CSV table of C-alpha atoms in Angstrom, one decimal:
chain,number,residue,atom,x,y,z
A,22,UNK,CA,19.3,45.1,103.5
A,23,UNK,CA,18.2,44.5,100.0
A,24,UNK,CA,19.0,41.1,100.1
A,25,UNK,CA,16.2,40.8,103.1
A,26,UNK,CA,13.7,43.3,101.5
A,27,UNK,CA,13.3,41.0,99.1
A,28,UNK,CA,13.5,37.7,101.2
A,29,UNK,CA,10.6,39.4,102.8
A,30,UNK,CA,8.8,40.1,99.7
A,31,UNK,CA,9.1,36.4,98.9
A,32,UNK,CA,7.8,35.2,102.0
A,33,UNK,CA,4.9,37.8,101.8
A,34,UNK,CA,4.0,36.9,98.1
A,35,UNK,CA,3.8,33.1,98.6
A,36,UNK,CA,1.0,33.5,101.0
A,37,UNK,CA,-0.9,35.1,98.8
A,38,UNK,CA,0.1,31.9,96.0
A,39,UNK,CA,-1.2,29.2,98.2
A,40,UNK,CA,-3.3,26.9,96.6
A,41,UNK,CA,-7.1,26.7,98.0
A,42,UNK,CA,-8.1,23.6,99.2
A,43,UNK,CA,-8.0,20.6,97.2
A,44,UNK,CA,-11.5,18.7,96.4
A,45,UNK,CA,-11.8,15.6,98.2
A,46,UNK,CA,-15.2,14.5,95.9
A,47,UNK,CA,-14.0,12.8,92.1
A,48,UNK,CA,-17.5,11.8,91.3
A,49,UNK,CA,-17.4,14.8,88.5
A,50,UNK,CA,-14.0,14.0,87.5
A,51,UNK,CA,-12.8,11.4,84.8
A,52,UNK,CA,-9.9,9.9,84.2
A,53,UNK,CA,-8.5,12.5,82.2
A,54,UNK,CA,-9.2,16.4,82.6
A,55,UNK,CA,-8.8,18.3,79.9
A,56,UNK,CA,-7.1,21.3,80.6
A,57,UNK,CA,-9.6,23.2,78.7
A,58,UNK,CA,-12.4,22.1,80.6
A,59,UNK,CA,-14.4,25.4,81.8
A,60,UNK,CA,-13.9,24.0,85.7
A,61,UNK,CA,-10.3,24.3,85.7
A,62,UNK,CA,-9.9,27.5,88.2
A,63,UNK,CA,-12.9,27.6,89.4
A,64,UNK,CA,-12.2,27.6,93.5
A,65,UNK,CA,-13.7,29.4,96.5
A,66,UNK,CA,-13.7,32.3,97.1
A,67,UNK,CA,-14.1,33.6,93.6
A,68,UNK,CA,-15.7,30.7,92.1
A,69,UNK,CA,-16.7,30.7,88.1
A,70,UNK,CA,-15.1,34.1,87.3
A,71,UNK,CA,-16.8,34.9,84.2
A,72,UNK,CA,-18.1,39.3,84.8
A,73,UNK,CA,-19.2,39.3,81.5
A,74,UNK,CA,-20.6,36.6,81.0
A,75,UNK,CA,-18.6,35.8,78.0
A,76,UNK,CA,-19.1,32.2,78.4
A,77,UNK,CA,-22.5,32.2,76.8
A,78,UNK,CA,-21.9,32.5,73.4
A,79,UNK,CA,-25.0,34.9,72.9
A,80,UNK,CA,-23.0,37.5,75.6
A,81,UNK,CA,-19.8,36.9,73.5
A,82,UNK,CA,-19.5,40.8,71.5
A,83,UNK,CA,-16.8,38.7,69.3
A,84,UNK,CA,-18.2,35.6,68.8
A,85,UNK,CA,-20.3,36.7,65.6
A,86,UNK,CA,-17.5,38.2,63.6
A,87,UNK,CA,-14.1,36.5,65.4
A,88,UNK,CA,-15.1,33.0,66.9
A,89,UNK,CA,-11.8,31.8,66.4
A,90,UNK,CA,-9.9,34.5,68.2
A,91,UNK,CA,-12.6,34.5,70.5
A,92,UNK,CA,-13.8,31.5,72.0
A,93,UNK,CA,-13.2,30.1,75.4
A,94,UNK,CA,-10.4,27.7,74.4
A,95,UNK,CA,-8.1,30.7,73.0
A,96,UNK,CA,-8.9,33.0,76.2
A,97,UNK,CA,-8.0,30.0,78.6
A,98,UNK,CA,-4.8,29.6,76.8
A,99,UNK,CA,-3.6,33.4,76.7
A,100,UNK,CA,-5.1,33.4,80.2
A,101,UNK,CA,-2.6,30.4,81.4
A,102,UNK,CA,0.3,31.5,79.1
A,103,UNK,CA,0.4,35.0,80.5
A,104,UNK,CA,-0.4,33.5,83.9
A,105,UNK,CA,2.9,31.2,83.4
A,106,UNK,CA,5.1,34.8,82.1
A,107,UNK,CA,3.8,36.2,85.4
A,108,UNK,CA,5.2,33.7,87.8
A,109,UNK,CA,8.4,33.8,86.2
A,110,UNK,CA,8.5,37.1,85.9
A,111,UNK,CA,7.4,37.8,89.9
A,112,UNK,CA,10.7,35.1,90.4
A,113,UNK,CA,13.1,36.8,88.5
A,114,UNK,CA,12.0,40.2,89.5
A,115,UNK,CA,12.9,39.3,93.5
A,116,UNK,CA,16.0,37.4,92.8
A,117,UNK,CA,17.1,40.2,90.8
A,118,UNK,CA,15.8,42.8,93.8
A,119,UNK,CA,18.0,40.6,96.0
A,120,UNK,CA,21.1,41.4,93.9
A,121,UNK,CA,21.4,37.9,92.7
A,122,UNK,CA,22.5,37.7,89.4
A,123,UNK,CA,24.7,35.6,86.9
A,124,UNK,CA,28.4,35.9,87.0
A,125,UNK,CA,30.1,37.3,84.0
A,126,UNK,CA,29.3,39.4,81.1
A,127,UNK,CA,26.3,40.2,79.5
A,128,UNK,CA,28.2,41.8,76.5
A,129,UNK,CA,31.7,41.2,77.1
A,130,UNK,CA,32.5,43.4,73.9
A,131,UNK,CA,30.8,46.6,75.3
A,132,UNK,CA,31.7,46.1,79.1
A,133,UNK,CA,28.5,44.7,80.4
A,134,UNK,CA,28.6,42.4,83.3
A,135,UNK,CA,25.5,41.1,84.6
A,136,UNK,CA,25.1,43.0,87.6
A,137,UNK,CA,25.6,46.0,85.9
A,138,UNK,CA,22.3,45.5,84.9
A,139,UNK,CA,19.5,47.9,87.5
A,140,UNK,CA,16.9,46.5,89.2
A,141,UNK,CA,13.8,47.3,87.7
A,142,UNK,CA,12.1,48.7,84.6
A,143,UNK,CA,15.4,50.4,83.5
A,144,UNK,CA,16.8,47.1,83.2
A,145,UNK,CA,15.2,46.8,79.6
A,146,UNK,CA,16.9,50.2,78.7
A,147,UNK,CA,20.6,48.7,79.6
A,148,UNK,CA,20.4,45.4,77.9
A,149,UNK,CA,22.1,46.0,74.2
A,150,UNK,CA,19.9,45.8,70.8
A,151,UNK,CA,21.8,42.5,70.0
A,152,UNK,CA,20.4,41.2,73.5
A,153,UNK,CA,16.8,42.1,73.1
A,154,UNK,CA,16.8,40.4,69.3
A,155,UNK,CA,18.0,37.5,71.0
A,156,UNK,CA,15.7,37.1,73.4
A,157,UNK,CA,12.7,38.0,70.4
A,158,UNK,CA,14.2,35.5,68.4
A,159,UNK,CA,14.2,33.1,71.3
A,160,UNK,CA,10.7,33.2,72.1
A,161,UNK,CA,9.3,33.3,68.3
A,162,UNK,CA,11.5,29.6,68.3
A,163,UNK,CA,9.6,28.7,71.7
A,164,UNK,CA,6.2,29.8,70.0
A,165,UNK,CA,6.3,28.4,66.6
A,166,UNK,CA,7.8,25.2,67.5
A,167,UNK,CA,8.6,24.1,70.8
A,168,UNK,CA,6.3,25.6,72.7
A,169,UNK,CA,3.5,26.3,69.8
A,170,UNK,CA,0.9,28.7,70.6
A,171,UNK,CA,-1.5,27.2,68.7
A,172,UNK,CA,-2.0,24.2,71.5
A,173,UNK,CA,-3.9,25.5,73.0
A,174,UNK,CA,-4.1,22.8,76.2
A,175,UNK,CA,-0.7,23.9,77.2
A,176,UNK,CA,0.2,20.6,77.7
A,177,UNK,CA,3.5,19.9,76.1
A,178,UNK,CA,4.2,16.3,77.0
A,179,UNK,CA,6.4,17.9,79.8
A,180,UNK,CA,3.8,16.4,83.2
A,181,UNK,CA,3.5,18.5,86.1
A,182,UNK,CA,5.3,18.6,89.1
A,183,UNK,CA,8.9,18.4,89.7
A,184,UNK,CA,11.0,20.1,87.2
A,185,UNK,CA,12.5,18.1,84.5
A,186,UNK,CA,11.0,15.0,85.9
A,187,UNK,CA,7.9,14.4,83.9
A,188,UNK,CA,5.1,13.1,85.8
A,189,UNK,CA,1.8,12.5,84.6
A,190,UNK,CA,-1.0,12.9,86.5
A,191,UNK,CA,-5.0,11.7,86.1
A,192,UNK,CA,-8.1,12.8,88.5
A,193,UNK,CA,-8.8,15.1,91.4
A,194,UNK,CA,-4.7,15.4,91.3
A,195,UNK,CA,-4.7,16.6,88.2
A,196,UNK,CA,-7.5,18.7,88.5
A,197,UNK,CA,-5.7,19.8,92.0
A,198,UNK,CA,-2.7,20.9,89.8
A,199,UNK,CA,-4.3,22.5,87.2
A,200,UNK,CA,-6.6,25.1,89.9
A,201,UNK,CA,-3.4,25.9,91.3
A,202,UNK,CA,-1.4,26.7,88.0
A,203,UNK,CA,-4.5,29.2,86.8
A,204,UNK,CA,-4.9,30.6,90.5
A,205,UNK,CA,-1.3,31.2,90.9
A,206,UNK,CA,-0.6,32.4,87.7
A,207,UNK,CA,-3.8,35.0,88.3
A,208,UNK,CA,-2.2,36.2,91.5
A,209,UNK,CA,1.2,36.6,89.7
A,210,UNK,CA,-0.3,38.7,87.0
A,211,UNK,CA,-1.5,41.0,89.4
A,212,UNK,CA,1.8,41.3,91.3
A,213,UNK,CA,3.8,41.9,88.7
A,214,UNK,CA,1.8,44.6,87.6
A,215,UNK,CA,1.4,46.2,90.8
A,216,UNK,CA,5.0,45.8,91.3
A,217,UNK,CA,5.7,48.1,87.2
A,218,UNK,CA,2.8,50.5,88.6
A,219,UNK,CA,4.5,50.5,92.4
A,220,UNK,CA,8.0,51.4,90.4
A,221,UNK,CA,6.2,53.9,87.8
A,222,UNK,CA,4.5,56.2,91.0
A,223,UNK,CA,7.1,55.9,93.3
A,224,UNK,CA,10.4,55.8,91.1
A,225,UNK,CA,11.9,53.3,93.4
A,226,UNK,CA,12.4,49.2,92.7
A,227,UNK,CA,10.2,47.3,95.1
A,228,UNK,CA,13.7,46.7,97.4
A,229,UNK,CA,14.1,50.3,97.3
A,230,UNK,CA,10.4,50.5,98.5
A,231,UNK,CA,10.6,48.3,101.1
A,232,UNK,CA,14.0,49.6,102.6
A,233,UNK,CA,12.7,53.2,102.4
A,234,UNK,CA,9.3,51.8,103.7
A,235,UNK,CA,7.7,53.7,101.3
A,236,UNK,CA,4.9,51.2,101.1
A,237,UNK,CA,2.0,53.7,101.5
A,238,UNK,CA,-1.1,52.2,103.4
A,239,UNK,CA,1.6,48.9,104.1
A,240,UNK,CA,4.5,51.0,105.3
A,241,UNK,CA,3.3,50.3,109.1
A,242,UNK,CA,3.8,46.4,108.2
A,243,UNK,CA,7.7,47.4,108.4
A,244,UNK,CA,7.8,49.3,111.1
Protein backbone atom coordinates (compact mmCIF):
# COMPACT_ATOMS: atom_id res chain seq x y z
CA UNK A 1 0.00 0.00 0.00
CA UNK A 2 2.84 2.22 0.72
CA UNK A 3 4.65 1.25 -2.13
CA UNK A 4 1.43 2.75 -4.30
CA UNK A 5 0.86 5.81 -2.00
CA UNK A 6 3.85 6.86 -3.07
CA UNK A 7 3.77 5.78 -6.84
CA UNK A 8 0.73 7.99 -6.66
CA UNK A 9 2.53 10.79 -5.14
CA UNK A 10 5.02 10.59 -7.99
CA UNK A 11 2.72 10.62 -10.65
CA UNK A 12 0.75 13.58 -8.92
CA UNK A 13 3.94 15.63 -8.31
CA UNK A 14 5.35 15.45 -11.91
CA UNK A 15 2.33 17.22 -13.19
CA UNK A 16 2.87 19.85 -11.34
CA UNK A 17 6.99 19.76 -12.64
CA UNK A 18 6.06 19.96 -16.25
CA UNK A 19 7.87 22.41 -18.05
CA UNK A 20 5.81 25.39 -19.64
CA UNK A 21 6.03 25.72 -23.11
CA UNK A 22 9.10 26.12 -24.84
CA UNK A 23 9.72 29.54 -27.01
CA UNK A 24 9.60 28.95 -30.52
CA UNK A 25 11.12 32.96 -31.26
CA UNK A 26 15.34 33.09 -30.83
CA UNK A 27 15.51 36.53 -32.18
CA UNK A 28 16.36 37.70 -28.37
CA UNK A 29 18.61 34.89 -27.77
CA UNK A 30 22.46 34.58 -28.63
CA UNK A 31 24.49 31.99 -28.99
CA UNK A 32 25.27 31.57 -25.59
CA UNK A 33 22.87 32.32 -22.52
CA UNK A 34 24.33 33.02 -19.54
CA UNK A 35 22.68 31.42 -16.85
CA UNK A 36 22.62 34.47 -14.94
CA UNK A 37 20.82 36.35 -17.32
CA UNK A 38 17.66 38.01 -15.50
CA UNK A 39 15.25 36.04 -18.23
CA UNK A 40 16.17 32.68 -17.19
CA UNK A 41 12.62 31.64 -15.36
CA UNK A 42 10.77 33.94 -16.47
CA UNK A 43 7.58 31.85 -18.07
CA UNK A 44 3.81 32.21 -18.14
CA UNK A 45 1.84 32.23 -15.95
CA UNK A 46 4.04 33.97 -13.39
CA UNK A 47 6.22 35.73 -15.61
CA UNK A 48 9.21 38.15 -14.06
CA UNK A 49 8.68 37.13 -10.44
CA UNK A 50 10.35 39.96 -8.74
CA UNK A 51 7.34 41.15 -5.43
CA UNK A 52 9.75 43.41 -4.25
CA UNK A 53 11.07 44.76 -6.79
CA UNK A 54 14.50 43.95 -5.71
CA UNK A 55 15.75 44.00 -9.14
CA UNK A 56 16.14 47.72 -9.19
CA UNK A 57 18.92 48.41 -7.36
CA UNK A 58 17.25 51.70 -5.70
CA UNK A 59 14.41 48.99 -4.17
CA UNK A 60 17.36 46.70 -3.07
CA UNK A 61 17.15 47.40 1.27
CA UNK A 62 20.76 45.61 0.95
CA UNK A 63 22.32 46.85 -1.76
CA UNK A 64 23.79 50.10 0.01
CA UNK A 65 25.57 48.31 2.87
CA UNK A 66 25.83 44.41 1.41
CA UNK A 67 26.08 44.53 -2.55
CA UNK A 68 28.04 41.56 -2.61
CA UNK A 69 25.72 39.32 -0.62
CA UNK A 70 23.09 40.97 -2.19
CA UNK A 71 22.90 41.34 -5.78
CA UNK A 72 20.97 39.46 -8.27
CA UNK A 73 23.79 37.10 -9.32
CA UNK A 74 24.14 35.68 -5.61
CA UNK A 75 20.14 35.40 -5.15
CA UNK A 76 19.87 33.44 -8.62
CA UNK A 77 22.56 31.16 -7.45
CA UNK A 78 21.11 30.32 -3.84
CA UNK A 79 17.75 30.42 -5.71
CA UNK A 80 18.94 27.46 -8.27
CA UNK A 81 21.18 25.69 -5.63
CA UNK A 82 18.37 25.29 -3.13
CA UNK A 83 16.04 24.68 -6.15
CA UNK A 84 18.57 21.69 -7.15
CA UNK A 85 18.55 20.32 -2.98
CA UNK A 86 14.79 20.40 -3.48
CA UNK A 87 14.35 18.15 -6.40
CA UNK A 88 16.54 15.72 -4.91
CA UNK A 89 15.23 15.91 -1.84
CA UNK A 90 11.29 15.53 -3.21
CA UNK A 91 13.12 12.12 -5.05
CA UNK A 92 14.55 10.64 -2.15
CA UNK A 93 11.77 11.56 0.11
CA UNK A 94 9.17 9.18 -2.26
CA UNK A 95 11.64 6.45 -2.89
CA UNK A 96 12.18 6.33 0.64
CA UNK A 97 8.07 6.68 1.41
CA UNK A 98 7.94 3.66 -1.02
CA UNK A 99 10.22 1.56 1.34
CA UNK A 100 12.98 1.51 -1.20
CA UNK A 101 16.12 1.70 0.40
CA UNK A 102 19.88 0.39 0.13
CA UNK A 103 20.68 -3.00 1.18
CA UNK A 104 22.99 -3.45 4.08
CA UNK A 105 24.08 -1.48 6.98
CA UNK A 106 24.20 1.94 7.71
CA UNK A 107 26.43 1.27 10.77
CA UNK A 108 27.29 -2.22 10.80
CA UNK A 109 29.02 -1.67 14.31
CA UNK A 110 25.83 -0.41 16.11
CA UNK A 111 23.20 -2.61 14.19
CA UNK A 112 21.91 -0.14 11.71
CA UNK A 113 20.72 -1.49 8.46
CA UNK A 114 19.31 0.90 6.10
CA UNK A 115 15.76 0.25 6.37
CA UNK A 116 15.86 0.56 9.78
CA UNK A 117 16.00 3.95 9.03
CA UNK A 118 11.94 5.79 9.38
CA UNK A 119 10.42 7.50 6.85
CA UNK A 120 10.36 10.96 7.55
CA UNK A 121 11.73 13.80 9.64
CA UNK A 122 12.72 11.22 12.40
CA UNK A 123 15.01 9.79 9.88
CA UNK A 124 17.69 12.55 10.90
CA UNK A 125 17.27 11.56 14.64
CA UNK A 126 18.31 7.73 13.76
CA UNK A 127 21.30 8.31 11.60
CA UNK A 128 24.56 8.07 14.12
CA UNK A 129 26.82 11.40 14.85
CA UNK A 130 29.58 9.62 12.75
CA UNK A 131 26.90 9.65 9.81
CA UNK A 132 25.77 13.17 9.99
CA UNK A 133 29.77 14.42 10.11
CA UNK A 134 30.11 12.55 7.09
CA UNK A 135 27.66 13.78 5.27
CA UNK A 136 28.79 17.67 6.60
CA UNK A 137 32.14 16.93 5.61
CA UNK A 138 30.86 15.71 2.32
CA UNK A 139 29.16 18.72 1.28
CA UNK A 140 31.85 21.34 2.64
CA UNK A 141 34.27 19.11 -0.04
CA UNK A 142 31.40 19.54 -2.76
CA UNK A 143 31.20 23.42 -1.87
CA UNK A 144 34.69 24.48 -1.61
CA UNK A 145 36.01 22.55 -4.41
CA UNK A 146 34.00 20.58 -6.58
CA UNK A 147 31.01 22.09 -6.62
CA UNK A 148 32.31 25.78 -5.47
CA UNK A 149 29.74 28.03 -4.21
CA UNK A 150 31.33 30.83 -5.34
CA UNK A 151 30.26 30.14 -9.24
CA UNK A 152 27.86 31.43 -9.20
CA UNK A 153 26.51 30.33 -12.97
CA UNK A 154 26.11 26.84 -11.73
CA UNK A 155 27.60 25.63 -14.52
CA UNK A 156 30.19 23.08 -13.71
CA UNK A 157 31.42 21.85 -17.14
CA UNK A 158 28.97 18.97 -16.41
CA UNK A 159 26.11 20.02 -19.76
CA UNK A 160 22.66 19.33 -19.23
CA UNK A 161 20.61 16.61 -20.07
CA UNK A 162 21.35 13.01 -19.68
CA UNK A 163 23.10 12.06 -16.67
CA UNK A 164 26.76 11.56 -16.93
CA UNK A 165 26.71 12.25 -20.55
CA UNK A 166 27.71 15.76 -20.93
CA UNK A 167 25.98 17.66 -23.46
CA UNK A 168 26.32 21.15 -24.23
CA UNK A 169 23.78 23.03 -25.37
CA UNK A 170 23.48 26.85 -27.10
CA UNK A 171 20.11 28.92 -27.95
CA UNK A 172 16.37 28.71 -27.36
CA UNK A 173 17.47 24.93 -26.11
CA UNK A 174 19.49 26.07 -23.74
CA UNK A 175 17.35 28.72 -22.65
CA UNK A 176 14.50 25.88 -22.75
CA UNK A 177 16.62 23.93 -20.19
CA UNK A 178 17.52 26.43 -18.10
CA UNK A 179 13.40 27.76 -17.42
CA UNK A 180 12.72 24.32 -16.64
CA UNK A 181 15.65 23.73 -14.12
CA UNK A 182 14.55 27.22 -12.10
CA UNK A 183 10.69 26.34 -12.54
CA UNK A 184 11.08 22.89 -11.35
CA UNK A 185 13.44 23.44 -8.80
CA UNK A 186 10.74 26.41 -7.52
CA UNK A 187 7.93 23.73 -7.46
CA UNK A 188 10.21 21.30 -5.54
CA UNK A 189 11.01 23.82 -2.89
CA UNK A 190 7.53 24.18 -2.19
CA UNK A 191 6.77 20.46 -2.07
CA UNK A 192 9.26 19.58 0.03
CA UNK A 193 8.24 22.01 2.40
CA UNK A 194 4.71 21.30 2.34
CA UNK A 195 5.52 17.75 2.62
CA UNK A 196 8.00 18.76 6.49
CA UNK A 197 4.85 21.06 7.42
CA UNK A 198 2.21 18.15 6.13
CA UNK A 199 4.49 15.61 8.59
CA UNK A 200 4.80 18.44 11.45
CA UNK A 201 0.56 18.97 11.73
CA UNK A 202 -0.38 15.70 11.08
CA UNK A 203 2.47 13.42 12.67
CA UNK A 204 2.17 11.07 9.76
CA UNK A 205 4.87 10.60 6.69
CA UNK A 206 3.23 11.66 3.45
CA UNK A 207 2.60 7.48 2.72
CA UNK A 208 1.07 7.41 6.03
CA UNK A 209 -1.04 10.40 4.80
CA UNK A 210 -2.12 9.14 1.84
CA UNK A 211 -2.99 5.47 3.05
CA UNK A 212 -4.93 7.01 6.02
CA UNK A 213 -6.35 9.65 3.41
CA UNK A 214 -5.77 12.06 5.83
CA UNK A 215 -5.22 14.63 3.01
CA UNK A 216 -7.56 17.36 4.42
CA UNK A 217 -9.28 19.38 1.56
CA UNK A 218 -7.49 16.49 -0.98
CA UNK A 219 -8.71 13.46 0.99
CA UNK A 220 -11.76 13.16 -1.58
CA UNK A 221 -9.00 12.78 -4.48
CA UNK A 222 -8.55 9.13 -2.75
CA UNK A 223 -11.68 8.13 -2.26
Amino acid sequence: MKSIAAFLALVSTAAAFAPQSQSTSSTALSERISPLDPSIGVTEPLGLYDPLGWLDPEKDPASKFATFHANFERRRAVERKHGRIAMVAVVGMLFHNADIEFPGYLSKELGIRFSDVPNGMNGLFSIPLAGLTQIVFAIGVMELAIWPASNYSGNYGTGYGRPFVPNFLEGDELKYKLDMEINQGRAAMMGIMGALVGEAVTGQTLAEQIASNNLGLFSSLFE
